[in-house]
CSV table of C-alpha atoms in Angstrom, one decimal:
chain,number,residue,atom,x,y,z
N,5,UNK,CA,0.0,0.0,0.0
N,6,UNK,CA,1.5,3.7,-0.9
N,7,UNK,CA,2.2,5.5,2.3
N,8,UNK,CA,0.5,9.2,1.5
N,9,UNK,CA,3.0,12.2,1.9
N,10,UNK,CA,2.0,14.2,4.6
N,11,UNK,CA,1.9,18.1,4.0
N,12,UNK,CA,2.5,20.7,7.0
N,13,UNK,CA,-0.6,22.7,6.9
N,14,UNK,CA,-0.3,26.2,5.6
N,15,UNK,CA,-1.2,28.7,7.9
N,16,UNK,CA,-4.4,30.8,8.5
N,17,UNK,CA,-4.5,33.8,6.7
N,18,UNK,CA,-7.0,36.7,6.5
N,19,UNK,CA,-8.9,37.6,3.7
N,20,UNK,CA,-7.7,41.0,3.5
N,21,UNK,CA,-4.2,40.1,3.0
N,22,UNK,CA,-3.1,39.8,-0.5
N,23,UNK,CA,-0.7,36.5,-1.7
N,24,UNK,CA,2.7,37.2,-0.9
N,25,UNK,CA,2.2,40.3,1.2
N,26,UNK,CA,5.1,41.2,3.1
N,27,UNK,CA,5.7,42.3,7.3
N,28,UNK,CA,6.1,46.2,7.1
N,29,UNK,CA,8.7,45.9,9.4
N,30,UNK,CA,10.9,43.4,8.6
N,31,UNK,CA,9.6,42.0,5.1
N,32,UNK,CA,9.1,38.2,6.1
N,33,UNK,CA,5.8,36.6,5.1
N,34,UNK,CA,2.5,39.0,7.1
N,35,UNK,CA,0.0,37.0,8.8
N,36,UNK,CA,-2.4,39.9,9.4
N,37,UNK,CA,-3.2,42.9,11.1
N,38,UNK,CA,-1.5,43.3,14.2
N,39,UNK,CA,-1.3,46.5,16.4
N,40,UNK,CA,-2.6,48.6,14.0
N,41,UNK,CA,0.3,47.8,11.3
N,42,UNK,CA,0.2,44.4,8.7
N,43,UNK,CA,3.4,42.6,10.1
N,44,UNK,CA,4.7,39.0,10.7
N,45,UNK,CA,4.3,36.8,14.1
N,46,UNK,CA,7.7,37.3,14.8
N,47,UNK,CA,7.3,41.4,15.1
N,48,UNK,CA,4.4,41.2,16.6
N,49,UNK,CA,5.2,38.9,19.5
N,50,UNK,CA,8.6,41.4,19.8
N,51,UNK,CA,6.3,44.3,19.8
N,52,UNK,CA,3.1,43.0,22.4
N,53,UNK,CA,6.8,41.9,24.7
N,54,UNK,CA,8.4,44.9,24.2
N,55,UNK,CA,5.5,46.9,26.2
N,56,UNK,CA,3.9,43.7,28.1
N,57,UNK,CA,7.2,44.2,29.8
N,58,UNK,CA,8.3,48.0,30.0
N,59,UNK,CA,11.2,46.5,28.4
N,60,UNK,CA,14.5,49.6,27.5
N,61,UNK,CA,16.5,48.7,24.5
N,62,UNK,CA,19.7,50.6,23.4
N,63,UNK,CA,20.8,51.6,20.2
N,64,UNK,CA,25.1,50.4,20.1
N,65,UNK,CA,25.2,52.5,16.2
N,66,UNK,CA,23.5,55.5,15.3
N,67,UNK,CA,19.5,54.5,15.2
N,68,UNK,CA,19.8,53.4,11.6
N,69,UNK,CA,20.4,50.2,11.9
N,70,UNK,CA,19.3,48.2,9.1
N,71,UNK,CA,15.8,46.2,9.6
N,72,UNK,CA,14.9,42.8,7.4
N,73,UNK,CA,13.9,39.0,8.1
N,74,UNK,CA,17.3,38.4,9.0
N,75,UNK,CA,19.0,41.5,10.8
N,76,UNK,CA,15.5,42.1,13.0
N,77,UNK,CA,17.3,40.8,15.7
N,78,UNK,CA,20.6,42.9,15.6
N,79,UNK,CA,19.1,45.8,17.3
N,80,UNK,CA,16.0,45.7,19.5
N,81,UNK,CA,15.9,49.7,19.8
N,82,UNK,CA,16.1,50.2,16.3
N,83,UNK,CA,13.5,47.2,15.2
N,84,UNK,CA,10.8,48.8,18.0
N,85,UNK,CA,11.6,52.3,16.0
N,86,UNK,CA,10.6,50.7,12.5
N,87,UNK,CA,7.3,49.3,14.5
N,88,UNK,CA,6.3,52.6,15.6
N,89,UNK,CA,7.2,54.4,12.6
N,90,UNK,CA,5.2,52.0,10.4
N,91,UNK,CA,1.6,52.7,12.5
N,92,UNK,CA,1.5,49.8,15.4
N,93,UNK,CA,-0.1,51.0,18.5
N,94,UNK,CA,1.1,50.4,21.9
N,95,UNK,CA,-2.5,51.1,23.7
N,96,UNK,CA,-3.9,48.1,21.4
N,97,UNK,CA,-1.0,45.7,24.1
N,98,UNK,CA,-3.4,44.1,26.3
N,99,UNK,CA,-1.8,43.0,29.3
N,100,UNK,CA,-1.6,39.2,31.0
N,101,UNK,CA,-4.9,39.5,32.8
N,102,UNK,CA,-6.8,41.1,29.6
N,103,UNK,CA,-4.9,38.6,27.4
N,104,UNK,CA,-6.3,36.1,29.8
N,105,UNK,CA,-9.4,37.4,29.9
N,106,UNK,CA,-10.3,38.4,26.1
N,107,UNK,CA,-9.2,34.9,25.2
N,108,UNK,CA,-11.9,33.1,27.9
N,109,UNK,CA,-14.5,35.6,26.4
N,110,UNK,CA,-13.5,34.0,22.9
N,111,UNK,CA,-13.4,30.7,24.3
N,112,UNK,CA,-17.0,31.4,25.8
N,113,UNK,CA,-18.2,32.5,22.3
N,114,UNK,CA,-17.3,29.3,20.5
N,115,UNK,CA,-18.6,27.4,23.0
N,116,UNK,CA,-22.3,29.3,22.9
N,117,UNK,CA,-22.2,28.6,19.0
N,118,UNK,CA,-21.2,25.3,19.5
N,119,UNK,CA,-24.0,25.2,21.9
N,120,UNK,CA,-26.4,27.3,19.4
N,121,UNK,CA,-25.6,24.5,16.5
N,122,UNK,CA,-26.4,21.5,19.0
N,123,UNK,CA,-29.9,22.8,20.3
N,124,UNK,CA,-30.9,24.0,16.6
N,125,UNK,CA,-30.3,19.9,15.7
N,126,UNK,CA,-32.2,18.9,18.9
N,127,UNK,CA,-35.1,21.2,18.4
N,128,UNK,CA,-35.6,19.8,14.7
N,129,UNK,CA,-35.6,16.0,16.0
N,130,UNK,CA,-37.8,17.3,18.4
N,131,UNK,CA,-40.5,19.2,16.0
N,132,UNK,CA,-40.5,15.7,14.2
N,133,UNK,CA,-41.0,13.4,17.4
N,134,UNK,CA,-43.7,16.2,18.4
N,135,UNK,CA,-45.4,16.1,15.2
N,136,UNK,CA,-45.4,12.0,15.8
N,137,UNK,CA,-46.8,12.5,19.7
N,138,UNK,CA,-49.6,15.0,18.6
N,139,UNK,CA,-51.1,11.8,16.0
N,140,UNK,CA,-50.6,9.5,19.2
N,141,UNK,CA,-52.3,11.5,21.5
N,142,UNK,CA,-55.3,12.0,19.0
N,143,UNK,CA,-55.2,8.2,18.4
N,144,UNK,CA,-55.8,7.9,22.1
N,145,UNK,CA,-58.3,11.0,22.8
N,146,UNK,CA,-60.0,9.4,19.7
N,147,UNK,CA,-59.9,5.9,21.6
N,148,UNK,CA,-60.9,7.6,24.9
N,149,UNK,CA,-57.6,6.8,26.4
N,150,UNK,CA,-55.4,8.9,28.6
N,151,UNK,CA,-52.2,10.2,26.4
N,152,UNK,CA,-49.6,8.7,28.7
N,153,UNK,CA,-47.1,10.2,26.5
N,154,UNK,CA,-48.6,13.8,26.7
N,155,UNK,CA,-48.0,13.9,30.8
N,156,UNK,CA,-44.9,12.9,30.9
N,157,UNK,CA,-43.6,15.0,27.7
N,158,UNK,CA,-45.2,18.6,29.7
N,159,UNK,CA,-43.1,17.3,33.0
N,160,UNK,CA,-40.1,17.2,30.5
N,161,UNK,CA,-40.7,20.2,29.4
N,162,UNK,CA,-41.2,21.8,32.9
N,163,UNK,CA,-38.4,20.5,34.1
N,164,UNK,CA,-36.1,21.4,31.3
N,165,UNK,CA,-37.1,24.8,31.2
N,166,UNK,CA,-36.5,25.2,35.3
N,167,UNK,CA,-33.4,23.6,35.1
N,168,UNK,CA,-31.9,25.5,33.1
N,169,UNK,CA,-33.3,28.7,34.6
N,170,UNK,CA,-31.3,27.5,37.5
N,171,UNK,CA,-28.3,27.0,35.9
N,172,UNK,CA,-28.8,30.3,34.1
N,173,UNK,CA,-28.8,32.3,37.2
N,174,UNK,CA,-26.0,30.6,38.4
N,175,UNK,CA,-27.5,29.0,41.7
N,176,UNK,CA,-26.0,25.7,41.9
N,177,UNK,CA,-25.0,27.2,45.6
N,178,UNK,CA,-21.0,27.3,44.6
N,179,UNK,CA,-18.4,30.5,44.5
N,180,UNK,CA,-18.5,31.2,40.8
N,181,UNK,CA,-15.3,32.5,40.8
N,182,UNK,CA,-13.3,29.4,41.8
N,183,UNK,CA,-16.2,27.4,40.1
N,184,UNK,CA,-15.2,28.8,36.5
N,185,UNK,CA,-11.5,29.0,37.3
N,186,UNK,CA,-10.9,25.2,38.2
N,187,UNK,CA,-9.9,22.9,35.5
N,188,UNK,CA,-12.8,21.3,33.3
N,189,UNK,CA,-12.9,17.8,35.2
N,190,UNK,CA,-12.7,19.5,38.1
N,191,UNK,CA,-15.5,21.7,37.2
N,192,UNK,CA,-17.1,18.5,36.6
N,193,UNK,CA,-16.7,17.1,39.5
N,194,UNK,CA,-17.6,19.9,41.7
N,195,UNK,CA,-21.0,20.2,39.9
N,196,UNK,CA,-22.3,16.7,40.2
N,197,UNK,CA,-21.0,16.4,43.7
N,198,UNK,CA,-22.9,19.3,44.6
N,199,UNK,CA,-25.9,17.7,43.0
N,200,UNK,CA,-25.6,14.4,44.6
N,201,UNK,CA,-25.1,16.2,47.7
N,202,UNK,CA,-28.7,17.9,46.8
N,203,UNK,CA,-30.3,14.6,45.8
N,204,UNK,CA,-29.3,12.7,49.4
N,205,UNK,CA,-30.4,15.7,50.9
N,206,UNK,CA,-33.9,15.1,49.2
N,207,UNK,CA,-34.1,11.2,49.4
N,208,UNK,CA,-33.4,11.5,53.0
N,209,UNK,CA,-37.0,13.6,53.6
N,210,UNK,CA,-38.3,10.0,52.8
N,211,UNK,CA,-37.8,7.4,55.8
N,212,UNK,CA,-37.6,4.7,53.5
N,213,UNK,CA,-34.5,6.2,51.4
N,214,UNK,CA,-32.6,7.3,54.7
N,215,UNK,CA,-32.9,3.9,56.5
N,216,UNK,CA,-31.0,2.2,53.3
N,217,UNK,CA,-26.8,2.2,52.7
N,218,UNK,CA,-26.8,5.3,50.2
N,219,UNK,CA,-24.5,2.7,47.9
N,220,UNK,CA,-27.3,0.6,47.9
N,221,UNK,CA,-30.5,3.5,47.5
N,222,UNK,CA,-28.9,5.5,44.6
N,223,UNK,CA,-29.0,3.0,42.2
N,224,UNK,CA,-32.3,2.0,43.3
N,225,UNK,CA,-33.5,5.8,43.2
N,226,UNK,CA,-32.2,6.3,39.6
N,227,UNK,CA,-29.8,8.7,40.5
N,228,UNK,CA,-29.5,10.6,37.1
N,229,UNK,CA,-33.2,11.2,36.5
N,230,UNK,CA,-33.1,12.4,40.2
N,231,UNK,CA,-30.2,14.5,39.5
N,232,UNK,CA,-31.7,16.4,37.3
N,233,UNK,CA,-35.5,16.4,39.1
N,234,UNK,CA,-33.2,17.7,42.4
N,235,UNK,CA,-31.0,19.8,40.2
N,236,UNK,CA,-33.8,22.1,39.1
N,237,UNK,CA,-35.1,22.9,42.4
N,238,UNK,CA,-34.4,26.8,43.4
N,239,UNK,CA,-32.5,27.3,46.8
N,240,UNK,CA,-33.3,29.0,49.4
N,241,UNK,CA,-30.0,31.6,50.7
N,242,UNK,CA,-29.9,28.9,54.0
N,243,UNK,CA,-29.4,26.1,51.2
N,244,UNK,CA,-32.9,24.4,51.9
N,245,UNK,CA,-35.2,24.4,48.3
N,246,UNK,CA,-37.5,26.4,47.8
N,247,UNK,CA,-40.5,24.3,46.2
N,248,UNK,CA,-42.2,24.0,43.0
N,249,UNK,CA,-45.4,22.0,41.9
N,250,UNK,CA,-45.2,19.3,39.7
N,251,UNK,CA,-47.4,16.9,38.0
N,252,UNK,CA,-47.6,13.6,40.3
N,253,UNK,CA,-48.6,11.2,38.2
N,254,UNK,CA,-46.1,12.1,35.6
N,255,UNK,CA,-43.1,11.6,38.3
N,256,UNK,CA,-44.5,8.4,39.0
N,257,UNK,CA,-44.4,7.3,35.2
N,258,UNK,CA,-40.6,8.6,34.9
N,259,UNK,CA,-39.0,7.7,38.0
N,260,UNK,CA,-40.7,3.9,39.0
């Protein structure tokens, strides 16, 4: 079998840039507009450093050294001179904290996209499994049956929509701060601890569930409907939740 070469993959470039454009400030190959100025990565890491930093360079000839792709890195003073001169803009230098933070905002935004893509998929299945339901229901109506299915899909709905106006308004009873800043399995761990925490807490009200070994009684439960039924009940500031009405019959039909 031929092995397949494999390629390095060219780099991103924008679509203002024109083929072969060159760095202003040195002349090596631009990858877009940096600071105010079109330049290459190389001058514009020197440049966001240069002030990141408060860094002092010194000229050793007469501040006309020569600048191109390979003397850049002769003379710092004179190479920051040529960025200046050619237009790029030391206010535009975040610093570590709004580097930090401007790329968490991005990070956020892809993720909400993502998130935007996903639920556009899941509400088209959905309209099609609805459409499906609504013939079932008037199958059973017609039949004079009780629409099982039409109980237990306005529970889902209910508790969908409040659990996610929970998590919205951020009251999963945690410090948000240290919540967001953890690592992502660590996030994940914190959150479902915290919500097992919240569903013993609620299988305990019942004598039955308290008498039995908790590794024995979650399982039994079915700890990740519960999870979720627990999950989307508001909280009181002392921790106890507040309560909501909820369709009996329809909890029986999921959780037994």
């Amino acid at each position: 079998m031929e092995k397949k070469t494999k390629y390095p993959k060219a780099p991103y470039l924008p679509s203002y840039l024109t083929s072969g454009q060159k760095c202003v400030v040195c002349g090596d190959a631009a990858t877009g507009l940096h600071y105010r100025a079109i330049t290459c990565e190389g001058c514009k890491g020197f440049f966001r450093r240069a002030f990141q930093r408060a860094m002092h360079f010194e000229c050793k000839g007469h501040k006309k050294c020569p600048i191109g792709e390979d003397t850049r890195n002769g003379c710092q003073q004179c190479r920051l001179d040529k960025c200046l001169a050619q237009g790029m803009d030391p206010q535009l230098v975040l610093n570590e904290s709004q580097r930090v933070a401007k790329k968490s905002l991005i990070e956020r935004n892809r993720m909400r996209k993502q998130l935007e893509r996903v639920q556009a998929r899941v509400r088209k299945a959905m309209r099609v499994k609805e459409a499906a339901a609504v013939a079932a229901d008037g199958a059973a109506a017609a039949e004079g049956r009780e629409s099982v299915g039409l109980r237990v899909r306005s529970f889902v709905k209910k508790c969908a929509r409040d659990f996610c106006e929970q998590v919205d308004n951020k009251t999963l009873g945690m410090d948000t701060a240290q919540f967001g800043a953890a690592p992502a399995e660590d996030q994940f761990v914190k959150l479902w601890s915290h919500l097992l925490a919240r569903m013993v807490a609620f299988g305990n009200s019942f004598a039955q569930f308290a008498a039995l070994d908790p590794a024995v009684a979650l399982p039994q439960l079915g700890w990740l409907p519960a999870i979720l039924f627990v999950g989307l009940q508001p909280q009181k500031a002392d921790g106890n939740n507040m309560q909501r009405s909820y369709d009996g019959k329809a909890v029986r039909i999921i959780f037994v």
